[in-house]
Amino acid sequence: MKITAVEAIPFAIPYTKALHFASGEVHTAEHVLVRVTTDDGVVGVAEAPPRPFTYGETQAGIVAIIESIFAPQVEGLTLLEREKAHSRLGRTVGNPTAKAAIDMAIWDALGKTLDLPVSDLLGGFTDRMRVSHMLGFDEPAAMVAEAEKMVETYGIGTFKVKVGRRPVRLDTAVVRALRERFGDTIELYVDGNRGWTAAESLKAMREMADLDLLFAEELNPADDVLGRRWLVQQLDLPVIADESVPTAADVTREILAGSATAVSIKTARTGFTTSRRIHHLAEGLGVEVVIGNQIDGQIGTACAVAFGSAYELTSRRAGELSNFLDMSDDLLSEPLQISGGQLVVPSGPGLGIEIDENRLQHYRLDNK
């Protein structure tokens, strides 16, 4: 079970349409496949999605930090020394998705070695999750049409609507159009990606007060300390902290300071080891948790559903598990399938997924 190699393989797969939101836009999934190999010949995998406008990471940066810093720190450890690996990776500031991918690849390799699913190793609460689909910026009619497709084709009944544009009515009109089209047959919540001021956020939320929203997520910037506290005091629905809580310590700060009342856990950002810490902390604090999406491909989505299904708290709400549907292709031999509004955890040891080597060779950028 000793780790003998850690690889970082850059690849690029176009999206079928650009994804637009307040903090940026994405046209191509320029991600990094991370592979951890052991002396037994077991290979664990995970996916690191760079989000330079959120965490400052780039695809080239992720490859460089893994090859030059992180790989030498974890090679030689066993798969059971996950806390030691976590500690060594933690010596380096930042680079959350690079660290998370290594952590999850180690867990995948451990599950394969023990012939057990990662979801069972983590907790094994259930084998599936309801799916929430993210709707990016567009005109109301186009966003309603996309939601209709998701309902009719995949049975999805929960939607996260990206907001944060100016004037705020550009977004409030979309949310109202969705509610008018579907009535109470769907769940709706909004995510501002830090795009509005506190005052704009309150104006928008008041315009949508009659639309029965589940949550409001990261409406204004994390460094607007007083504005965030003031906003939370004005609202009567859970306010999710996302980009502002990349660590368990950040969760503690935001919740205890009154700047948020719920938390988004993204395994692409915190892996399985840190995500467990955040889950247990949130459970102890009595706050709601949503499994978020880092615009993951199918590999990252398999990680997210493995973690989310492992616990009662994280499986209670629909998880953001469908953004891979916007990719023109992926790297898995057996694609993930959403049916009846649910995603079932892939069966088999580890994450239950296998990489299609032909697809990897086609999309990888390092020509190895």
CSV table of C-alpha atoms in Angstrom, one decimal:
chain,number,residue,atom,x,y,z
A,1,MET,CA,0.0,0.0,0.0
A,2,LYS,CA,3.0,2.3,-0.3
A,3,ILE,CA,2.6,5.3,-2.7
A,4,THR,CA,5.3,5.1,-5.4
A,5,ALA,CA,4.1,7.8,-7.8
A,6,VAL,CA,1.9,10.8,-8.1
A,7,GLU,CA,1.1,12.1,-11.6
A,8,ALA,CA,-0.6,15.3,-12.7
A,9,ILE,CA,-1.9,15.1,-16.3
A,10,PRO,CA,-3.4,18.2,-17.9
A,11,PHE,CA,-6.4,17.7,-20.2
A,12,ALA,CA,-8.9,19.9,-22.0
A,13,ILE,CA,-12.5,19.1,-23.0
A,14,PRO,CA,-14.7,21.8,-24.5
A,15,TYR,CA,-18.1,22.7,-23.0
A,16,THR,CA,-21.1,22.5,-25.3
A,17,LYS,CA,-21.9,26.1,-24.2
A,18,ALA,CA,-20.0,28.7,-22.2
A,19,LEU,CA,-20.8,28.9,-18.5
A,20,HIS,CA,-21.3,32.4,-17.2
A,21,PHE,CA,-21.5,33.6,-13.6
A,22,ALA,CA,-20.5,36.7,-11.6
A,23,SER,CA,-16.9,35.7,-10.9
A,24,GLY,CA,-16.0,34.6,-14.5
A,25,GLU,CA,-16.9,32.4,-17.4
A,26,VAL,CA,-15.6,29.0,-18.6
A,27,HIS,CA,-15.5,27.7,-22.2
A,28,THR,CA,-13.3,24.6,-21.8
A,29,ALA,CA,-12.8,22.2,-18.9
A,30,GLU,CA,-9.0,22.7,-18.6
A,31,HIS,CA,-8.6,20.3,-15.7
A,32,VAL,CA,-5.9,18.0,-14.3
A,33,LEU,CA,-6.2,14.3,-13.8
A,34,VAL,CA,-4.3,13.2,-10.7
A,35,ARG,CA,-3.2,9.6,-10.4
A,36,VAL,CA,-1.7,7.9,-7.3
A,37,THR,CA,0.1,4.6,-7.9
A,38,THR,CA,1.1,2.1,-5.2
A,39,ASP,CA,3.7,-0.6,-5.0
A,40,ASP,CA,0.9,-3.1,-5.4
A,41,GLY,CA,0.0,-1.7,-8.8
A,42,VAL,CA,-3.2,0.0,-7.6
A,43,VAL,CA,-4.0,3.3,-9.2
A,44,GLY,CA,-6.3,5.9,-7.6
A,45,VAL,CA,-7.6,8.9,-9.5
A,46,ALA,CA,-9.2,12.3,-8.9
A,47,GLU,CA,-9.7,15.5,-10.8
A,48,ALA,CA,-8.4,19.0,-10.1
A,49,PRO,CA,-10.5,21.8,-11.7
A,50,PRO,CA,-8.5,25.1,-11.8
A,51,ARG,CA,-10.5,28.2,-10.9
A,52,PRO,CA,-8.1,31.1,-11.2
A,53,PHE,CA,-10.8,33.7,-10.6
A,54,THR,CA,-11.7,32.0,-7.3
A,55,TYR,CA,-8.6,30.4,-5.8
A,56,GLY,CA,-5.8,31.7,-8.0
A,57,GLU,CA,-4.9,28.2,-9.4
A,58,THR,CA,-4.2,27.5,-13.0
A,59,GLN,CA,-3.9,24.3,-14.9
A,60,ALA,CA,-0.1,24.8,-15.3
A,61,GLY,CA,0.2,25.8,-11.7
A,62,ILE,CA,-1.5,22.7,-10.5
A,63,VAL,CA,0.7,20.4,-12.5
A,64,ALA,CA,3.8,22.3,-11.4
A,65,ILE,CA,3.0,22.3,-7.7
A,66,ILE,CA,2.1,18.6,-7.7
A,67,GLU,CA,5.2,17.6,-9.7
A,68,SER,CA,7.7,19.8,-7.8
A,69,ILE,CA,6.4,20.0,-4.3
A,70,PHE,CA,3.5,17.6,-3.4
A,71,ALA,CA,4.5,14.4,-5.1
A,72,PRO,CA,7.9,14.1,-3.3
A,73,GLN,CA,6.1,14.8,0.0
A,74,VAL,CA,3.6,11.9,-0.3
A,75,GLU,CA,5.6,9.4,-2.2
A,76,GLY,CA,6.8,6.7,0.2
A,77,LEU,CA,3.8,7.1,2.5
A,78,THR,CA,1.2,4.3,2.8
A,79,LEU,CA,-2.4,4.7,1.8
A,80,LEU,CA,-3.3,4.5,5.5
A,81,GLU,CA,-1.1,7.5,6.4
A,82,ARG,CA,-3.7,10.0,5.1
A,83,GLU,CA,-3.3,12.4,8.1
A,84,LYS,CA,0.4,12.5,7.5
A,85,ALA,CA,-0.1,13.3,3.8
A,86,HIS,CA,-2.7,15.9,4.8
A,87,SER,CA,-0.1,17.5,7.2
A,88,ARG,CA,2.6,17.5,4.6
A,89,LEU,CA,0.5,19.1,1.9
A,90,GLY,CA,-0.7,21.7,4.5
A,91,ARG,CA,2.8,23.1,4.8
A,92,THR,CA,2.2,24.8,1.5
A,93,VAL,CA,-0.1,27.8,1.4
A,94,GLY,CA,-3.1,27.7,-1.0
A,95,ASN,CA,-3.4,25.3,-3.9
A,96,PRO,CA,-6.6,23.8,-2.6
A,97,THR,CA,-7.7,21.8,-5.6
A,98,ALA,CA,-4.3,20.3,-6.2
A,99,LYS,CA,-4.2,19.1,-2.5
A,100,ALA,CA,-7.8,17.9,-2.7
A,101,ALA,CA,-7.2,15.8,-5.8
A,102,ILE,CA,-4.2,14.1,-4.3
A,103,ASP,CA,-6.2,13.4,-1.1
A,104,MET,CA,-9.1,11.9,-3.0
A,105,ALA,CA,-6.9,9.8,-5.3
A,106,ILE,CA,-5.3,8.3,-2.2
A,107,TRP,CA,-8.8,7.4,-0.9
A,108,ASP,CA,-9.7,5.9,-4.2
A,109,ALA,CA,-6.5,3.8,-4.2
A,110,LEU,CA,-7.3,2.7,-0.6
A,111,GLY,CA,-10.8,1.6,-1.5
A,112,LYS,CA,-9.5,-0.4,-4.4
A,113,THR,CA,-6.8,-2.0,-2.2
A,114,LEU,CA,-9.4,-3.0,0.4
A,115,ASP,CA,-12.0,-3.9,-2.2
A,116,LEU,CA,-14.5,-1.4,-0.6
A,117,PRO,CA,-16.3,1.7,-2.0
A,118,VAL,CA,-15.0,5.0,-0.8
A,119,SER,CA,-18.6,6.0,0.1
A,120,ASP,CA,-18.6,3.1,2.6
A,121,LEU,CA,-15.2,3.9,4.0
A,122,LEU,CA,-16.4,7.5,4.6
A,123,GLY,CA,-19.8,6.6,6.2
A,124,GLY,CA,-22.1,4.6,3.9
A,125,PHE,CA,-25.3,6.4,4.8
A,126,THR,CA,-26.9,5.9,1.3
A,127,ASP,CA,-26.0,5.0,-2.2
A,128,ARG,CA,-27.5,8.0,-4.1
A,129,MET,CA,-28.3,11.7,-4.0
A,130,ARG,CA,-30.9,13.9,-5.4
A,131,VAL,CA,-29.4,16.2,-8.1
A,132,SER,CA,-29.4,20.0,-8.2
A,133,HIS,CA,-28.6,21.7,-11.6
A,134,MET,CA,-26.8,25.0,-11.9
A,135,LEU,CA,-28.3,27.6,-14.3
A,136,GLY,CA,-25.7,30.2,-15.6
A,137,PHE,CA,-26.4,33.7,-16.9
A,138,ASP,CA,-28.8,34.0,-19.8
A,139,GLU,CA,-32.1,35.5,-20.8
A,140,PRO,CA,-35.1,34.3,-18.8
A,141,ALA,CA,-36.6,32.3,-21.7
A,142,ALA,CA,-33.3,30.5,-22.3
A,143,MET,CA,-32.9,29.6,-18.6
A,144,VAL,CA,-36.4,28.4,-18.3
A,145,ALA,CA,-35.9,26.2,-21.5
A,146,GLU,CA,-32.8,24.7,-20.0
A,147,ALA,CA,-34.6,23.9,-16.8
A,148,GLU,CA,-37.4,22.3,-18.8
A,149,LYS,CA,-34.9,20.1,-20.5
A,150,MET,CA,-33.3,19.0,-17.2
A,151,VAL,CA,-36.8,18.2,-15.7
A,152,GLU,CA,-37.9,16.3,-18.8
A,153,THR,CA,-34.7,14.4,-19.6
A,154,TYR,CA,-33.2,13.8,-16.2
A,155,GLY,CA,-36.1,14.3,-13.7
A,156,ILE,CA,-34.1,17.0,-11.9
A,157,GLY,CA,-36.3,19.0,-9.5
A,158,THR,CA,-33.8,21.4,-7.8
A,159,PHE,CA,-32.1,24.4,-9.5
A,160,LYS,CA,-29.3,26.7,-8.3
A,161,VAL,CA,-29.6,30.0,-10.2
A,162,LYS,CA,-26.5,32.1,-10.8
A,163,VAL,CA,-27.1,35.7,-9.9
A,164,GLY,CA,-25.0,38.8,-9.3
A,165,ARG,CA,-25.6,40.9,-12.4
A,166,ARG,CA,-26.5,44.6,-12.4
A,167,PRO,CA,-29.2,45.8,-12.3
A,168,VAL,CA,-30.4,43.1,-10.0
A,169,ARG,CA,-33.7,42.8,-11.9
A,170,LEU,CA,-31.8,40.9,-14.6
A,171,ASP,CA,-31.5,38.0,-12.2
A,172,THR,CA,-34.7,38.5,-10.2
A,173,ALA,CA,-36.7,38.3,-13.4
A,174,VAL,CA,-35.1,34.9,-14.2
A,175,VAL,CA,-35.9,33.4,-10.8
A,176,ARG,CA,-39.5,34.7,-11.1
A,177,ALA,CA,-39.8,33.2,-14.6
A,178,LEU,CA,-38.7,29.9,-13.3
A,179,ARG,CA,-41.1,29.9,-10.4
A,180,GLU,CA,-44.0,31.0,-12.6
A,181,ARG,CA,-43.2,28.2,-15.1
A,182,PHE,CA,-42.8,25.4,-12.6
A,183,GLY,CA,-44.8,26.5,-9.6
A,184,ASP,CA,-44.0,24.5,-6.5
A,185,THR,CA,-42.9,21.4,-8.4
A,186,ILE,CA,-39.2,22.5,-8.2
A,187,GLU,CA,-36.8,23.8,-5.5
A,188,LEU,CA,-34.9,27.0,-6.2
A,189,TYR,CA,-32.0,28.8,-4.7
A,190,VAL,CA,-29.6,31.5,-5.8
A,191,ASP,CA,-25.8,31.9,-5.8
A,192,GLY,CA,-24.3,35.4,-6.2
A,193,ASN,CA,-20.6,34.4,-6.5
A,194,ARG,CA,-19.8,37.5,-4.5
A,195,GLY,CA,-21.2,39.7,-7.3
A,196,TRP,CA,-23.4,42.2,-5.4
A,197,THR,CA,-22.9,44.6,-2.6
A,198,ALA,CA,-24.8,43.9,0.7
A,199,ALA,CA,-27.4,46.6,-0.3
A,200,GLU,CA,-27.9,45.2,-3.7
A,201,SER,CA,-28.2,41.7,-2.2
A,202,LEU,CA,-31.0,42.8,0.1
A,203,LYS,CA,-32.8,44.6,-2.7
A,204,ALA,CA,-32.7,41.5,-4.8
A,205,MET,CA,-33.8,39.2,-2.0
A,206,ARG,CA,-36.7,41.4,-1.2
A,207,GLU,CA,-37.8,41.3,-4.8
A,208,MET,CA,-37.7,37.5,-4.6
A,209,ALA,CA,-39.3,37.2,-1.1
A,210,ASP,CA,-42.4,35.6,-2.5
A,211,LEU,CA,-40.6,33.0,-4.5
A,212,ASP,CA,-40.0,30.4,-1.8
A,213,LEU,CA,-36.2,30.1,-2.1
A,214,LEU,CA,-34.3,27.4,-0.3
A,215,PHE,CA,-31.0,29.4,0.2
A,216,ALA,CA,-29.0,32.4,-0.8
A,217,GLU,CA,-25.3,31.7,-1.4
A,218,GLU,CA,-22.3,34.1,-1.3
A,219,LEU,CA,-24.3,37.2,-2.4
A,220,ASN,CA,-21.6,39.7,-1.5
A,221,PRO,CA,-17.8,39.5,-1.1
A,222,ALA,CA,-16.2,37.6,1.8
A,223,ASP,CA,-14.1,40.6,2.8
A,224,ASP,CA,-17.3,42.7,3.3
A,225,VAL,CA,-17.3,41.7,7.0
A,226,LEU,CA,-19.9,44.1,8.3
A,227,GLY,CA,-22.0,43.9,5.2
A,228,ARG,CA,-22.3,40.2,5.3
A,229,ARG,CA,-23.3,40.2,9.0
A,230,TRP,CA,-25.9,42.9,8.4
A,231,LEU,CA,-27.3,41.0,5.4
A,232,VAL,CA,-27.7,37.8,7.3
A,233,GLN,CA,-29.6,39.6,10.0
A,234,GLN,CA,-32.1,40.9,7.4
A,235,LEU,CA,-32.9,37.6,5.7
A,236,ASP,CA,-35.2,34.8,6.9
A,237,LEU,CA,-33.6,32.0,4.9
A,238,PRO,CA,-30.3,30.1,5.2
A,239,VAL,CA,-27.3,32.0,3.8
A,240,ILE,CA,-24.7,29.6,2.4
A,241,ALA,CA,-21.0,30.3,2.7
A,242,ASP,CA,-19.0,28.9,-0.2
A,243,GLU,CA,-15.8,30.6,-1.5
A,244,SER,CA,-15.4,32.2,1.9
A,245,VAL,CA,-15.1,28.8,3.7
A,246,PRO,CA,-12.2,26.8,2.1
A,247,THR,CA,-11.1,25.4,5.5
A,248,ALA,CA,-12.8,24.3,8.7
A,249,ALA,CA,-11.4,27.3,10.5
A,250,ASP,CA,-13.1,29.6,7.9
A,251,VAL,CA,-16.4,27.8,8.6
A,252,THR,CA,-16.0,28.4,12.3
A,253,ARG,CA,-15.3,32.1,11.7
A,254,GLU,CA,-18.2,32.7,9.3
A,255,ILE,CA,-20.8,30.9,11.3
A,256,LEU,CA,-19.8,32.2,14.7
A,257,ALA,CA,-19.4,35.7,13.3
A,258,GLY,CA,-23.0,35.6,12.0
A,259,SER,CA,-21.8,36.0,8.3
A,260,ALA,CA,-23.5,32.8,7.2
A,261,THR,CA,-25.9,30.2,8.5
A,262,ALA,CA,-25.1,27.2,6.1
A,263,VAL,CA,-22.1,25.8,4.3
A,264,SER,CA,-21.2,24.5,0.9
A,265,ILE,CA,-18.8,21.5,0.9
A,266,LYS,CA,-16.9,21.0,-2.4
A,267,THR,CA,-14.8,17.9,-2.5
A,268,ALA,CA,-12.9,19.4,-5.4
A,269,ARG,CA,-11.7,22.1,-3.0
A,270,THR,CA,-11.3,20.2,0.3
A,271,GLY,CA,-10.9,16.6,-0.7
A,272,PHE,CA,-12.3,13.9,1.5
A,273,THR,CA,-10.1,14.4,4.5
A,274,THR,CA,-10.8,18.1,5.0
A,275,SER,CA,-14.4,17.7,3.9
A,276,ARG,CA,-15.0,15.3,6.7
A,277,ARG,CA,-13.7,17.9,9.2
A,278,ILE,CA,-16.0,20.5,7.8
A,279,HIS,CA,-19.0,18.1,7.8
A,280,HIS,CA,-18.4,17.1,11.4
A,281,LEU,CA,-18.0,20.7,12.4
A,282,ALA,CA,-21.2,21.8,10.6
A,283,GLU,CA,-23.1,18.9,12.2
A,284,GLY,CA,-21.9,20.0,15.6
A,285,LEU,CA,-22.8,23.6,15.0
A,286,GLY,CA,-26.2,22.6,13.7
A,287,VAL,CA,-25.9,24.3,10.3
A,288,GLU,CA,-27.2,23.0,7.0
A,289,VAL,CA,-24.8,21.7,4.4
A,290,VAL,CA,-25.0,21.5,0.6
A,291,ILE,CA,-22.7,19.5,-1.6
A,292,GLY,CA,-21.4,22.1,-4.1
A,293,ASN,CA,-19.9,21.8,-7.6
A,294,GLN,CA,-16.6,23.3,-8.8
A,295,ILE,CA,-17.8,22.8,-12.4
A,296,ASP,CA,-16.5,19.3,-12.1
A,297,GLY,CA,-16.3,16.7,-14.8
A,298,GLN,CA,-17.5,13.2,-14.2
A,299,ILE,CA,-14.5,12.2,-12.2
A,300,GLY,CA,-15.0,15.1,-9.8
A,301,THR,CA,-18.7,14.4,-9.7
A,302,ALA,CA,-18.1,10.8,-8.7
A,303,CYS,CA,-16.0,12.2,-5.8
A,304,ALA,CA,-18.8,14.6,-4.8
A,305,VAL,CA,-21.5,11.9,-4.8
A,306,ALA,CA,-19.3,9.5,-2.9
A,307,PHE,CA,-18.8,12.0,-0.1
A,308,GLY,CA,-22.3,13.4,-0.1
A,309,SER,CA,-24.0,10.0,0.0
A,310,ALA,CA,-21.8,8.9,3.0
A,311,TYR,CA,-23.6,11.1,5.6
A,312,GLU,CA,-27.2,11.9,6.5
A,313,LEU,CA,-26.6,15.6,6.7
A,314,THR,CA,-25.0,16.0,3.3
A,315,SER,CA,-27.5,13.6,1.6
A,316,ARG,CA,-30.5,15.5,3.0
A,317,ARG,CA,-30.4,18.2,0.3
A,318,ALA,CA,-29.9,17.8,-3.5
A,319,GLY,CA,-26.3,18.0,-4.4
A,320,GLU,CA,-24.8,20.0,-7.3
A,321,LEU,CA,-23.9,17.0,-9.4
A,322,SER,CA,-24.9,17.7,-13.0
A,323,ASN,CA,-22.5,20.2,-14.5
A,324,PHE,CA,-20.7,17.5,-16.4
A,325,LEU,CA,-23.8,17.4,-18.6
A,326,ASP,CA,-22.5,20.6,-20.2
A,327,MET,CA,-19.2,19.0,-21.3
A,328,SER,CA,-18.9,17.6,-24.8
A,329,ASP,CA,-17.1,14.5,-23.6
A,330,ASP,CA,-15.4,13.0,-20.5
A,331,LEU,CA,-12.7,10.6,-19.5
A,332,LEU,CA,-14.7,7.7,-17.9
A,333,SER,CA,-15.1,4.3,-19.5
A,334,GLU,CA,-18.7,4.1,-18.1
A,335,PRO,CA,-20.3,7.6,-18.0
A,336,LEU,CA,-22.3,8.7,-15.0
A,337,GLN,CA,-26.1,8.5,-15.4
A,338,ILE,CA,-28.7,10.8,-13.9
A,339,SER,CA,-32.1,9.3,-13.8
A,340,GLY,CA,-35.3,10.3,-11.9
A,341,GLY,CA,-33.5,13.3,-10.5
A,342,GLN,CA,-30.9,11.1,-8.8
A,343,LEU,CA,-27.3,10.1,-9.2
A,344,VAL,CA,-26.4,6.7,-7.9
A,345,VAL,CA,-22.9,6.2,-6.5
A,346,PRO,CA,-20.9,4.1,-9.1
A,347,SER,CA,-20.6,0.5,-7.9
A,348,GLY,CA,-17.3,-1.1,-7.3
A,349,PRO,CA,-14.3,-0.5,-5.1
A,350,GLY,CA,-12.8,2.9,-4.6
A,351,LEU,CA,-14.8,5.6,-6.5
A,352,GLY,CA,-16.2,2.9,-8.8
A,353,ILE,CA,-14.9,4.6,-11.9
A,354,GLU,CA,-12.3,3.8,-14.5
A,355,ILE,CA,-10.4,6.1,-16.9
A,356,ASP,CA,-10.8,5.5,-20.7
A,357,GLU,CA,-7.2,5.5,-21.8
A,358,ASN,CA,-8.1,6.3,-25.4
A,359,ARG,CA,-10.1,9.4,-24.3
A,360,LEU,CA,-7.3,10.4,-22.0
A,361,GLN,CA,-4.7,10.2,-24.8
A,362,HIS,CA,-7.0,12.2,-27.0
A,363,TYR,CA,-7.6,15.1,-24.6
A,364,ARG,CA,-4.4,15.2,-22.6
A,365,LEU,CA,-2.1,18.2,-23.3
A,366,ASP,CA,1.3,17.0,-22.3
A,367,ASN,CA,1.6,14.5,-25.2
A,368,LYS,CA,3.0,11.8,-22.9
